[in-house]
XYZ file of N, CA, C and O in Angstrom:
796
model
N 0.829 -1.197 0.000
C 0.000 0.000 0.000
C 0.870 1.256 0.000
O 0.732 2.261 -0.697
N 1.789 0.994 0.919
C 2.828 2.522 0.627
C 3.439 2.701 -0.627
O 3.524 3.870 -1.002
N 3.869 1.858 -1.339
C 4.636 2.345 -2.181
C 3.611 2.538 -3.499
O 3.815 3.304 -4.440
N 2.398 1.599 -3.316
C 1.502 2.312 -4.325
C 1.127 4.415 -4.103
O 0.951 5.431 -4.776
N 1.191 4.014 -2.915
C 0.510 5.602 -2.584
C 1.780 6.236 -2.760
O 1.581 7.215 -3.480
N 2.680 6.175 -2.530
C 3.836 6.938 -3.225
C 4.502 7.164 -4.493
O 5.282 8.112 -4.589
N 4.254 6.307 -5.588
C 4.251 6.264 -6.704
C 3.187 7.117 -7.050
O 3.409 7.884 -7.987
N 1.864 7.170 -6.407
C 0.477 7.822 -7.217
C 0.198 7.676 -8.695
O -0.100 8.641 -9.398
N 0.312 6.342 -9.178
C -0.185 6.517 -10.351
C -1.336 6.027 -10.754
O -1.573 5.977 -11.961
N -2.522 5.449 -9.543
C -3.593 4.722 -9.644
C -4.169 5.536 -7.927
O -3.648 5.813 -6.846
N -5.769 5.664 -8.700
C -6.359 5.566 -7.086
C -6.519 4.677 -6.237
O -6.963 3.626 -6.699
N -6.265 4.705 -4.832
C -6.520 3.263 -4.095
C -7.782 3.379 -3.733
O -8.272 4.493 -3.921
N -8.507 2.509 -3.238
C -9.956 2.444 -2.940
C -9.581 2.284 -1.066
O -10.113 3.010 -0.226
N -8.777 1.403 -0.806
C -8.450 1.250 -0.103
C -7.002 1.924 0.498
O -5.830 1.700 0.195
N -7.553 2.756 1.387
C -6.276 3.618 1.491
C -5.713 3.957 2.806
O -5.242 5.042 3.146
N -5.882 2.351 3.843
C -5.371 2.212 5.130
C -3.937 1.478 4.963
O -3.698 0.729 4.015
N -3.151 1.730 5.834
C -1.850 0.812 5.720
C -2.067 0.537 6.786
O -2.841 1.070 7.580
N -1.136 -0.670 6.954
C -0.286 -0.710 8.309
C -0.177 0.184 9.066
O -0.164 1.394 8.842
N -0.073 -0.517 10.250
C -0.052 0.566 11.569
C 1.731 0.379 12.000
O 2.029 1.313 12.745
N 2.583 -0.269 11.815
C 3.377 -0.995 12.128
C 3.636 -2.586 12.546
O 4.268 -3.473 11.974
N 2.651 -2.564 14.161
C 2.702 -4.057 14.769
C 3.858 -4.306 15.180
O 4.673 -3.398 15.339
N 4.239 -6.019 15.511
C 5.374 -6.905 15.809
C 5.806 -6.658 14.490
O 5.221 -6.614 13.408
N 7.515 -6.439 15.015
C 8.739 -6.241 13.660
C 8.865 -8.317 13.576
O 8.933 -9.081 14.539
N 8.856 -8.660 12.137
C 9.112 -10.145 11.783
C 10.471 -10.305 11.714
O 11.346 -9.572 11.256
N 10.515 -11.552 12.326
C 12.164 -12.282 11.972
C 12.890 -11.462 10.866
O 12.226 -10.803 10.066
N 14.386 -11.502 10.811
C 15.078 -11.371 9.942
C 14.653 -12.372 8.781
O 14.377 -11.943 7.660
N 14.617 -13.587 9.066
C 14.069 -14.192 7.957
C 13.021 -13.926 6.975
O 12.934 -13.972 5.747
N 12.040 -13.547 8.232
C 10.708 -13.587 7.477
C 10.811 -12.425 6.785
O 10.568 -12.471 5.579
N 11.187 -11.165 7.392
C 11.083 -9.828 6.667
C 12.143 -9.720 5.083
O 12.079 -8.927 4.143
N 13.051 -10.879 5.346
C 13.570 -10.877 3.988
C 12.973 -12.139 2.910
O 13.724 -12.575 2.038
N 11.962 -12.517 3.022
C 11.008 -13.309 2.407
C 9.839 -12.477 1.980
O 9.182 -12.718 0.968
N 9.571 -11.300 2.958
C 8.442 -10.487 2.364
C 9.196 -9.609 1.209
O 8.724 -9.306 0.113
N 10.024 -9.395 1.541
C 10.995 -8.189 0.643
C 11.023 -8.575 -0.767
O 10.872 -7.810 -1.719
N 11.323 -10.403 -0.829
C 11.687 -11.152 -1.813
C 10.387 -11.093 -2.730
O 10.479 -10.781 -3.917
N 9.026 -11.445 -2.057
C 7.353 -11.360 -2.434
C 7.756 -10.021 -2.969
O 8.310 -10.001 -4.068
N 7.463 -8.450 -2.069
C 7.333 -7.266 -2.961
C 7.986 -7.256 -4.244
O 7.431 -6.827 -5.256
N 9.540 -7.874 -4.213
C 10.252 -7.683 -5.291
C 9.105 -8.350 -6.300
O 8.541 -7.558 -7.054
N 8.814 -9.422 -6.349
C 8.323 -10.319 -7.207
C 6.819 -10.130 -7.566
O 6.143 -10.619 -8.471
N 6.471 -9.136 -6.416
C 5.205 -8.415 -7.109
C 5.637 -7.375 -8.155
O 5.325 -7.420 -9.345
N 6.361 -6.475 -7.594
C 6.825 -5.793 -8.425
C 7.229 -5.850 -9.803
O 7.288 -4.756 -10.364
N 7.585 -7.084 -10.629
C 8.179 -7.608 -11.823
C 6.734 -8.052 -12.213
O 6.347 -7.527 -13.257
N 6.097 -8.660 -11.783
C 4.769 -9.328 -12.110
C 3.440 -8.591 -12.679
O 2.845 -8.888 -13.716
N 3.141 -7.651 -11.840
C 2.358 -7.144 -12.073
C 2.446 -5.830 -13.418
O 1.350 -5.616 -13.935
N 3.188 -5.303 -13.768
C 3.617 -4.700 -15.082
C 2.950 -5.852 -16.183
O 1.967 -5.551 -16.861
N 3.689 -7.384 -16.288
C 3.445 -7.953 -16.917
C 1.937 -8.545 -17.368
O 1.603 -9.066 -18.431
N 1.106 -8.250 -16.082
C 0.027 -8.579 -15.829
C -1.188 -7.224 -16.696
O -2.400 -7.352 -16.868
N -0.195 -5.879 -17.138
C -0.697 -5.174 -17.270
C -1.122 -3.935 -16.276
O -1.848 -2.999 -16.608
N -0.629 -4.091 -15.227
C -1.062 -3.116 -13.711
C 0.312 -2.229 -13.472
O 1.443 -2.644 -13.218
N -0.068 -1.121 -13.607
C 1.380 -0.354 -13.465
C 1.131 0.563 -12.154
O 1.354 1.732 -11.838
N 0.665 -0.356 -11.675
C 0.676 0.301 -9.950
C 2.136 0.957 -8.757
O 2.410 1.842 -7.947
N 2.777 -0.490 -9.566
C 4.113 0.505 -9.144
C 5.223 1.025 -9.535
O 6.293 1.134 -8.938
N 4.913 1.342 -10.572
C 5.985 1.888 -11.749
C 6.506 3.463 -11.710
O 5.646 4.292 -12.007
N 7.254 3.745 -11.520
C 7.526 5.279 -11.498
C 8.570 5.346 -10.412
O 9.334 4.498 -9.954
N 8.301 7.004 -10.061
C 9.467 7.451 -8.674
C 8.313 7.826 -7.576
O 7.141 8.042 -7.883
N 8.720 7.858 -6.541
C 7.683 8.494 -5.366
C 6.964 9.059 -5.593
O 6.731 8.899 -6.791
N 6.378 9.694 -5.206
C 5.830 11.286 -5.446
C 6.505 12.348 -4.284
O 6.538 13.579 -4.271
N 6.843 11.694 -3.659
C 7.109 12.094 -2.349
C 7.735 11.459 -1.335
O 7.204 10.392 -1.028
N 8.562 11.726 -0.799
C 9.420 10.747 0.372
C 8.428 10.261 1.622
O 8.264 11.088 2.520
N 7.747 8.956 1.740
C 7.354 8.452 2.158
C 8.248 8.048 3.872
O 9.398 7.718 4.161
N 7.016 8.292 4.647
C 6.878 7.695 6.039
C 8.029 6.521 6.148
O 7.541 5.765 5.308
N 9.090 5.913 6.547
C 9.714 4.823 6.202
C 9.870 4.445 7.667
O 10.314 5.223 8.511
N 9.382 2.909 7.972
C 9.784 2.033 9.068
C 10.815 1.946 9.240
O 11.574 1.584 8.341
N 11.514 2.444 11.277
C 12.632 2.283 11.277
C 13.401 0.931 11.037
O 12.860 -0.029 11.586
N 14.462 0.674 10.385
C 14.839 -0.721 10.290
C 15.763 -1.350 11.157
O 16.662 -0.723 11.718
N 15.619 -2.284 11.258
C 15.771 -3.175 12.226
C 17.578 -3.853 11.788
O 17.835 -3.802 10.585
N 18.461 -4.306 12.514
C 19.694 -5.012 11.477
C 19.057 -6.332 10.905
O 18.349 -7.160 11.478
N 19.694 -6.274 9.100
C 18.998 -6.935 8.522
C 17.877 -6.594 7.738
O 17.692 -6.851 6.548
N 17.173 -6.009 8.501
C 15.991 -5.267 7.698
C 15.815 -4.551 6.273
O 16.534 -3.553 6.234
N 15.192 -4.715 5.259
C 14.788 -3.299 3.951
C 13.741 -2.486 4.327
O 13.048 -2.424 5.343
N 13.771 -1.924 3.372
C 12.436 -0.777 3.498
C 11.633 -1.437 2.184
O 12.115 -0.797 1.250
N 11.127 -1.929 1.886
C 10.232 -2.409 0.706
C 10.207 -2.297 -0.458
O 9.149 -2.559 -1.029
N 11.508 -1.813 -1.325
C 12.122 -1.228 -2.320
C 11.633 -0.308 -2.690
O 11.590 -0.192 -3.915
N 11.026 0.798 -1.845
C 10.817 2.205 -2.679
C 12.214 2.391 -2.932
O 12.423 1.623 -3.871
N 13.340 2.981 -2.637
C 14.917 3.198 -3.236
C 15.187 2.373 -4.221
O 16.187 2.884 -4.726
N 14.956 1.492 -4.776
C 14.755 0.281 -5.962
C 13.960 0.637 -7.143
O 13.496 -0.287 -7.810
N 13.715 1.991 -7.532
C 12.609 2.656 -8.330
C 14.051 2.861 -9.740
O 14.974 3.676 -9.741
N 13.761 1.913 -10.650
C 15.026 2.508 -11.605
C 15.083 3.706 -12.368
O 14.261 3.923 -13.259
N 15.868 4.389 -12.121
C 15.650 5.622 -12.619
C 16.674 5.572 -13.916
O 17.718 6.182 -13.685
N 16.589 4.891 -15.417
C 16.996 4.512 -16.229
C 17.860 5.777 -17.322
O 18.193 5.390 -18.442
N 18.076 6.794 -17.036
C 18.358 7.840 -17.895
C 18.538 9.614 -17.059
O 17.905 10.085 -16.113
N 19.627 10.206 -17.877
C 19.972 11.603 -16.935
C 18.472 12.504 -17.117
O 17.756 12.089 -18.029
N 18.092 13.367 -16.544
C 17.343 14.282 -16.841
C 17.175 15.267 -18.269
O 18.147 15.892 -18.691
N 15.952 15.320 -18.889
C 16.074 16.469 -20.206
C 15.180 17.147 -19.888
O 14.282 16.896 -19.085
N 15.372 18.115 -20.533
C 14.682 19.313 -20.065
C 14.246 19.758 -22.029
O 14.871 19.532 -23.066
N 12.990 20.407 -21.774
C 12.203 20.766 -22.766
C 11.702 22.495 -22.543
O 10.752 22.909 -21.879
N 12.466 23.094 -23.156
C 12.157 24.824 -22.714
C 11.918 25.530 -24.039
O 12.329 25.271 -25.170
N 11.146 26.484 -23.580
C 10.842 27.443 -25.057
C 10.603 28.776 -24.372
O 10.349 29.023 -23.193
N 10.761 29.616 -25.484
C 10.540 31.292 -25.415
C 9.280 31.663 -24.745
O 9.178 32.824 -24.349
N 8.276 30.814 -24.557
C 6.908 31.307 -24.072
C 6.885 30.772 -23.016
O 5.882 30.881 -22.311
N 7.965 30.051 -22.611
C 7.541 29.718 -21.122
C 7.293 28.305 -20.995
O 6.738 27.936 -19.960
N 7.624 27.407 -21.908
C 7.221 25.960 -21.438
C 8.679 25.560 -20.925
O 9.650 25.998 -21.541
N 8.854 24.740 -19.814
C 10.157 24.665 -18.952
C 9.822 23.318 -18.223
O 9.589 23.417 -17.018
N 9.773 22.185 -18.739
C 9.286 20.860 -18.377
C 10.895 19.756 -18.604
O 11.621 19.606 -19.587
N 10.942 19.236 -17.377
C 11.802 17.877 -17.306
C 10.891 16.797 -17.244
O 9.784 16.563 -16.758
N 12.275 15.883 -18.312
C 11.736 14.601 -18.246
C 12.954 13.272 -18.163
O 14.036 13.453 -18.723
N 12.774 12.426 -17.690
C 13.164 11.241 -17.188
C 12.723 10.038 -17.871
O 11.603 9.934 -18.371
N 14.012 8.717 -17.900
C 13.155 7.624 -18.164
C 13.522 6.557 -17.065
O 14.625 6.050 -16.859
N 12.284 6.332 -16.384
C 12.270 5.702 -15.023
C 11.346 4.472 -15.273
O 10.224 4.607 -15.759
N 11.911 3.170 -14.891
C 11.374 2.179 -14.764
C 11.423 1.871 -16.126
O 10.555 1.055 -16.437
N 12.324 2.336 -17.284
C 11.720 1.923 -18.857
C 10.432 2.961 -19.474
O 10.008 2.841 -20.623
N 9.980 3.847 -18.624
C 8.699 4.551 -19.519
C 9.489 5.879 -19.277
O 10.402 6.157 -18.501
N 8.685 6.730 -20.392
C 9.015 8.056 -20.679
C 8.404 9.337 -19.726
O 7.392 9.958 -20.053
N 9.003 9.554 -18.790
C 8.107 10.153 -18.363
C 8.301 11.737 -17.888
O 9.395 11.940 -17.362
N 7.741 12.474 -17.951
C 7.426 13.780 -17.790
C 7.355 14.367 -16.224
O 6.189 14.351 -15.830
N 7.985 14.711 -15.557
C 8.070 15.242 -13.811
C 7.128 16.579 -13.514
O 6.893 17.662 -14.050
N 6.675 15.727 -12.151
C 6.011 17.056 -11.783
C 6.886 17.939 -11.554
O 8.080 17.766 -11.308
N 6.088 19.258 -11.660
C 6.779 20.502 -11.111
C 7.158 21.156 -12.542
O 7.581 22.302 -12.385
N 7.125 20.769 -13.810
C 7.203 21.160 -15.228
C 5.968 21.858 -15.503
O 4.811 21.577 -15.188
N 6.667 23.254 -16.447
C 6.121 24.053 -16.874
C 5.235 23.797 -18.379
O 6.001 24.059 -19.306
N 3.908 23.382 -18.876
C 3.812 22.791 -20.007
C 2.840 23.876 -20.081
O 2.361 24.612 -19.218
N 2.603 23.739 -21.898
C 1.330 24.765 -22.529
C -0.030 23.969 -21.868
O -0.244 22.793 -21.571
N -1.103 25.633 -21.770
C -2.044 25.238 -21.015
C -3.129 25.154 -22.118
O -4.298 25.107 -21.736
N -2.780 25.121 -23.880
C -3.965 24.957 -24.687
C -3.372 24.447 -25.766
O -2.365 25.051 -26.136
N -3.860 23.058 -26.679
C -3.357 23.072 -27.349
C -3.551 24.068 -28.839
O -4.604 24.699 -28.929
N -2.625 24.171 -29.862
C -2.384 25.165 -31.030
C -2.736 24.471 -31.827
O -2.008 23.482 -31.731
N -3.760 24.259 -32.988
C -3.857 23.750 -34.187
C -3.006 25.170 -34.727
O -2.825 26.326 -34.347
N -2.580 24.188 -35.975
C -1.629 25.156 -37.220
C -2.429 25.707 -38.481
O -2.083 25.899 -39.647
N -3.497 25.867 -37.876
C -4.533 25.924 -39.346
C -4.852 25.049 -40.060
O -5.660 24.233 -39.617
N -4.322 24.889 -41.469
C -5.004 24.179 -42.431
C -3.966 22.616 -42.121
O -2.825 22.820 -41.706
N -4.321 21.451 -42.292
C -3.798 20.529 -41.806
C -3.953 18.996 -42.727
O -5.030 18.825 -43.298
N -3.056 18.090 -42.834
C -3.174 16.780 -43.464
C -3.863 16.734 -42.637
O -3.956 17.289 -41.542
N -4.943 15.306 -43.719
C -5.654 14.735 -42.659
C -4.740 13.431 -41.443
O -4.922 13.557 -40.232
N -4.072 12.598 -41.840
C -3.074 12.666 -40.589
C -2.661 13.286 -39.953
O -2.394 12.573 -38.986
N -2.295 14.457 -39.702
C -2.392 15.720 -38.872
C -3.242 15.894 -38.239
O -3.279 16.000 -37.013
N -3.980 15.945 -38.922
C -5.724 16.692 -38.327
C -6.033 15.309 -37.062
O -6.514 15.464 -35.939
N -5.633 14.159 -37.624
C -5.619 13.072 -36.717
C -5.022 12.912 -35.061
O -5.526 12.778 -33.946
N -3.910 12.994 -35.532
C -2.579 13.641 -34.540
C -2.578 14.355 -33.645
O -2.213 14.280 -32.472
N -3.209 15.401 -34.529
C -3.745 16.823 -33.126
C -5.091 16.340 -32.669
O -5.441 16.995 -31.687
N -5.810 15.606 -32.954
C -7.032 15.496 -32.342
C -6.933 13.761 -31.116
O -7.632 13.556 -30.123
N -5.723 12.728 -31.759
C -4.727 12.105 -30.313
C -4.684 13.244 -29.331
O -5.505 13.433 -28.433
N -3.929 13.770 -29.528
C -2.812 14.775 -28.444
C -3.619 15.669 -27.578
O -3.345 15.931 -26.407
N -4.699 16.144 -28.289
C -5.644 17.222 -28.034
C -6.529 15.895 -26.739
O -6.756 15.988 -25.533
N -6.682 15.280 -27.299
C -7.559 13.878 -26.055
C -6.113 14.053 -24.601
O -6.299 14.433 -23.445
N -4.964 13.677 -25.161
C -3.939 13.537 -24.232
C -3.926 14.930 -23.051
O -4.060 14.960 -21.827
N -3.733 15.834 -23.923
C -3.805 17.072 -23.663
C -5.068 17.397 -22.559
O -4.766 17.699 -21.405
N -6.030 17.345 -22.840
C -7.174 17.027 -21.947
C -6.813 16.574 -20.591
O -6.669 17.128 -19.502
N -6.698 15.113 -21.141
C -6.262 14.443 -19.656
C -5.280 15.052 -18.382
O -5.371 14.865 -17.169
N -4.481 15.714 -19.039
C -3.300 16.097 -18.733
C -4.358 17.430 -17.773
O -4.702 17.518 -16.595
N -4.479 17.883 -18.417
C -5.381 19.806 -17.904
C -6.193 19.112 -17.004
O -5.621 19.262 -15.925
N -7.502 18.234 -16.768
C -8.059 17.329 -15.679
C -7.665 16.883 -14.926
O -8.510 16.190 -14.359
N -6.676 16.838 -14.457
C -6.393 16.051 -13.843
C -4.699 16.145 -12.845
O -4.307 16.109 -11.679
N -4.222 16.266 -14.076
C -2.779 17.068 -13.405
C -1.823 18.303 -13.082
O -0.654 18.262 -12.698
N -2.683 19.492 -13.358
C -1.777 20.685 -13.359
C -2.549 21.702 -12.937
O -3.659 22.114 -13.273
N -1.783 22.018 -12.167
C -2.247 23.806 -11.820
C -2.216 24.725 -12.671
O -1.145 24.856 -13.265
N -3.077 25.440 -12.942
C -2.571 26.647 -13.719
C -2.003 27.628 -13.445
O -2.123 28.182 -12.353
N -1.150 28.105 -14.536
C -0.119 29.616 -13.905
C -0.729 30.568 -14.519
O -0.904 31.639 -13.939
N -1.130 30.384 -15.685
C -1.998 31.301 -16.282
C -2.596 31.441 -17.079
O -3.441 30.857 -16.400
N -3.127 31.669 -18.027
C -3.657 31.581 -19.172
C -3.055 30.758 -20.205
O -3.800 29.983 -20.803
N -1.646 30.810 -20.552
C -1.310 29.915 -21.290
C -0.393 28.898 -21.143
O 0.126 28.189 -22.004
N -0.208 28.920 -19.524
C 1.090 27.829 -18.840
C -0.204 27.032 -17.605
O -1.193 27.378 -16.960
N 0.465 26.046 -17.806
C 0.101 25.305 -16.449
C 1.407 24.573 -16.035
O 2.266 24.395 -16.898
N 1.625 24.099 -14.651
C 2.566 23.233 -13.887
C 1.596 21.658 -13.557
O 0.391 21.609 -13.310
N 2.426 20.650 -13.640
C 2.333 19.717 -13.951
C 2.513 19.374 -12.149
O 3.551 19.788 -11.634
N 1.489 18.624 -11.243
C 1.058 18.141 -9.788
C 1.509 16.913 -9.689
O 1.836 16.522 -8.569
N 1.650 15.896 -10.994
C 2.157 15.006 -10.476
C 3.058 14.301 -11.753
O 2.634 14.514 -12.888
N 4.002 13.661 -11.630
C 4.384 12.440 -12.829
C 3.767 12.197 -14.104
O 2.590 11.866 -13.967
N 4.100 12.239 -15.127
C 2.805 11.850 -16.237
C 3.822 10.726 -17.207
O 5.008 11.027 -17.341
N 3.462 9.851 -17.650
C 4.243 8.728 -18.165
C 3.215 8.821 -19.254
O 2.004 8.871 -19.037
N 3.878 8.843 -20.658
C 4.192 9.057 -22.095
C 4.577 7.554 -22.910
O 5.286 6.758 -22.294
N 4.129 7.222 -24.200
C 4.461 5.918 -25.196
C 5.463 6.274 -25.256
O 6.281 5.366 -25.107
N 6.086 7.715 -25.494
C 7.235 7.910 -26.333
C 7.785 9.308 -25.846
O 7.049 9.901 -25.058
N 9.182 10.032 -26.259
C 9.696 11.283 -26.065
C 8.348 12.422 -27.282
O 7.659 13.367 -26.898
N 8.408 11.929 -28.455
C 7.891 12.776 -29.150
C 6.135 12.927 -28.740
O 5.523 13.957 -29.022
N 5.471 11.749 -28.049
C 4.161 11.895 -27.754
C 4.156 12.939 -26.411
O 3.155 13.625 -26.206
N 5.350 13.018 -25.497
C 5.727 14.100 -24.175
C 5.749 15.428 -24.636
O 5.379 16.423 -24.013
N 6.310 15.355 -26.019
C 6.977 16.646 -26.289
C 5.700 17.442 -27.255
O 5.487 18.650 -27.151
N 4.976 16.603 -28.120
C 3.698 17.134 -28.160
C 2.906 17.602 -27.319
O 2.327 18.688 -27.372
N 2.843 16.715 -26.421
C 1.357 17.027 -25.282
C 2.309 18.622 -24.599
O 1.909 19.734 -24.943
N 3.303 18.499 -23.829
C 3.983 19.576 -23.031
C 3.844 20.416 -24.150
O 3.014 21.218 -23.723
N 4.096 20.753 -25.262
C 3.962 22.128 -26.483
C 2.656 22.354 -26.833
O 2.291 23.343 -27.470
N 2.175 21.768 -26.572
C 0.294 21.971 -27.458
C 0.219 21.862 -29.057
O -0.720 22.323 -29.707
N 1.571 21.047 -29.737
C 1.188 20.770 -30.620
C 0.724 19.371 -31.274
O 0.923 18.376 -30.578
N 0.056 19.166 -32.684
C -0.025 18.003 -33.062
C 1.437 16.786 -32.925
O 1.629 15.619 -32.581
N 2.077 17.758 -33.353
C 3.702 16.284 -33.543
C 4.930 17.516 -32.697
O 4.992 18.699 -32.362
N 5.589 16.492 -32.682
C 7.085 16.872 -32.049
C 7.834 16.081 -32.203
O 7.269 14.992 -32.103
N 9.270 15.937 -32.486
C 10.164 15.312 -32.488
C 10.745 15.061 -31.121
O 11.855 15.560 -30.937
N 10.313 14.516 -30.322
C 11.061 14.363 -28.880
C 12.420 13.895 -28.603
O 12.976 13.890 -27.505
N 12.888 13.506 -29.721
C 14.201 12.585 -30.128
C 15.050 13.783 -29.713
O 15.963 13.743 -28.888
N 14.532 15.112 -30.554
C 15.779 16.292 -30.304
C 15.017 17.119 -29.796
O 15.029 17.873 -30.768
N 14.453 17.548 -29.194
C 13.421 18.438 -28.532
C 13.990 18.478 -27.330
O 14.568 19.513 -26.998
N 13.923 17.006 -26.166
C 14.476 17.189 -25.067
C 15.932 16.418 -25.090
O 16.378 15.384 -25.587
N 16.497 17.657 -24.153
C 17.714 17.679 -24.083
C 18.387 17.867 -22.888
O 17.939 18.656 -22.056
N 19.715 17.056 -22.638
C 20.148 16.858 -21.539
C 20.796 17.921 -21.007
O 21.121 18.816 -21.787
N 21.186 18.081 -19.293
C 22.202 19.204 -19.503
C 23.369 19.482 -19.748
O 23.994 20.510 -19.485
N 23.786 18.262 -20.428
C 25.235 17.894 -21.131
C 25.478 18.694 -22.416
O 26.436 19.194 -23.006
N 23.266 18.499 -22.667
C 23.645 19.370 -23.994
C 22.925 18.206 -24.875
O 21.952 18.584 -25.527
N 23.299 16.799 -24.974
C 22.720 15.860 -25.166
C 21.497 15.904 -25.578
O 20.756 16.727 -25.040
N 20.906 14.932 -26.759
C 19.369 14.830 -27.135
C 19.103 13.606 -26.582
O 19.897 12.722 -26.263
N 17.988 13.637 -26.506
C 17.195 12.206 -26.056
C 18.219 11.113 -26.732
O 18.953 10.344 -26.110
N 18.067 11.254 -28.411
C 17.626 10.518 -29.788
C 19.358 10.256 -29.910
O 19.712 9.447 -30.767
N 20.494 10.967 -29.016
C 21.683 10.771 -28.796
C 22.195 9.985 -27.780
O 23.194 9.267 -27.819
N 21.293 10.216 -26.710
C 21.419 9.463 -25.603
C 20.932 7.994 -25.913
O 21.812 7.141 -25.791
N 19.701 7.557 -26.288
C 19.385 6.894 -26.732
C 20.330 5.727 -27.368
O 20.463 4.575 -26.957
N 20.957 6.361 -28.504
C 21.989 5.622 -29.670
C 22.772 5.077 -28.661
O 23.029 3.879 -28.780
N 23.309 5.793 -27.487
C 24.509 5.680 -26.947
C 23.962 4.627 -26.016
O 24.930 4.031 -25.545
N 22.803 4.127 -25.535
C 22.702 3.241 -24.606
C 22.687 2.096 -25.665
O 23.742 1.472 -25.553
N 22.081 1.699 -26.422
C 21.762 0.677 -27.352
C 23.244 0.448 -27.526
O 23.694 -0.626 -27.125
N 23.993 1.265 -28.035
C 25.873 0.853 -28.336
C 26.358 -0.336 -27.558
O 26.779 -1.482 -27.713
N 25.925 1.015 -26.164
C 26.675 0.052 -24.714
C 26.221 -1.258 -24.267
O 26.770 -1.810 -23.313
């Protein structure tokens, strides 16, 4: 239950934890550890991405005992350096790839409407009317507004892809996310990228 509620990427219905109780054997507590791990791998596969991501927040943590873990919240893979996605009007959004998904951090500055370009392919017209659904979701649900044409992003948002992030955060139909976000090395995604596949 904690580390779902710290991840936040699903509502719980049920949203009591543990109180603490009797601390379990060294044994036993490294048999439960072994279970979380193995929930953890499982349930992705199962389709449930309950615990996929980074915290949201530094969670309450049981003091530990010698021997003891904490339930692998610190075990959250954080797979890639930070990029950052900035423009002249004010969009100022980082993003991360944690756990294998693409994902977008709270506390990023993204457009608060999306821009059709006028006259448009009809794949286009398609594209922006994806993104424009994405886009939605995104304004419902996750961001404060700063103002009329910025909002800040409340929690995590996990993306198919860099270029589907880099659309939704710009308000446009397409983006190239490959070179859009960029590291502070200087680095593109679509560079970084090449360079892990090498290694």
């Amino acid at each position: 239950m904690r580390i779902a509620k710290t991840v936040g990427r699903v509502s719980l219905e049920n949203v009591q934890g543990p109180t603490g109780g009797a601390e379990l054997p060294e044994a036993d507590a490294s048999d439960m550890d072994y279970f979380i791990d193995q929930v953890r791998i499982l349930m992705p596969v199962l389709g449930y991405d309950i615990f996929r991501g980074r915290a949201a927040s530094v969670p309450e943590r049981p003091t530990k005992t010698a021997g003891q873990e904490t339930l692998g919240l610190e075990d959250m893979a954080v797979d890639s350096p930070q990029f950052r996605l900035r423009t002249s009007k004010g969009v100022d959004a980082l993003a991360q790839v944690i756990d294998g998904e693409f994902t977008v951090l709270e506390g990023s500055v993204v457009s608060a409407a999306m821009r059709s370009s006028g006259k448009q392919s009809e794949s286009t017209a398609r594209q922006f009317e994806n993104r424009s659904l994405q886009h939605g979701e995104l304004m419902k649900s996750a961001v404060s507004l700063e103002n009329s044409s910025l909002a800040r992003l409340t929690k995590d948002l996990v993306y198919s892809s860099p270029s589907a992030a880099a659309s939704v955060v710009l308000g446009r139909a397409s983006s190239n996310g490959r070179i859009e976000w960029v590291a502070e090395s200087g680095m593109s995604y679509g560079t970084w990228e090449v360079s892990q596949a090498e290694a």
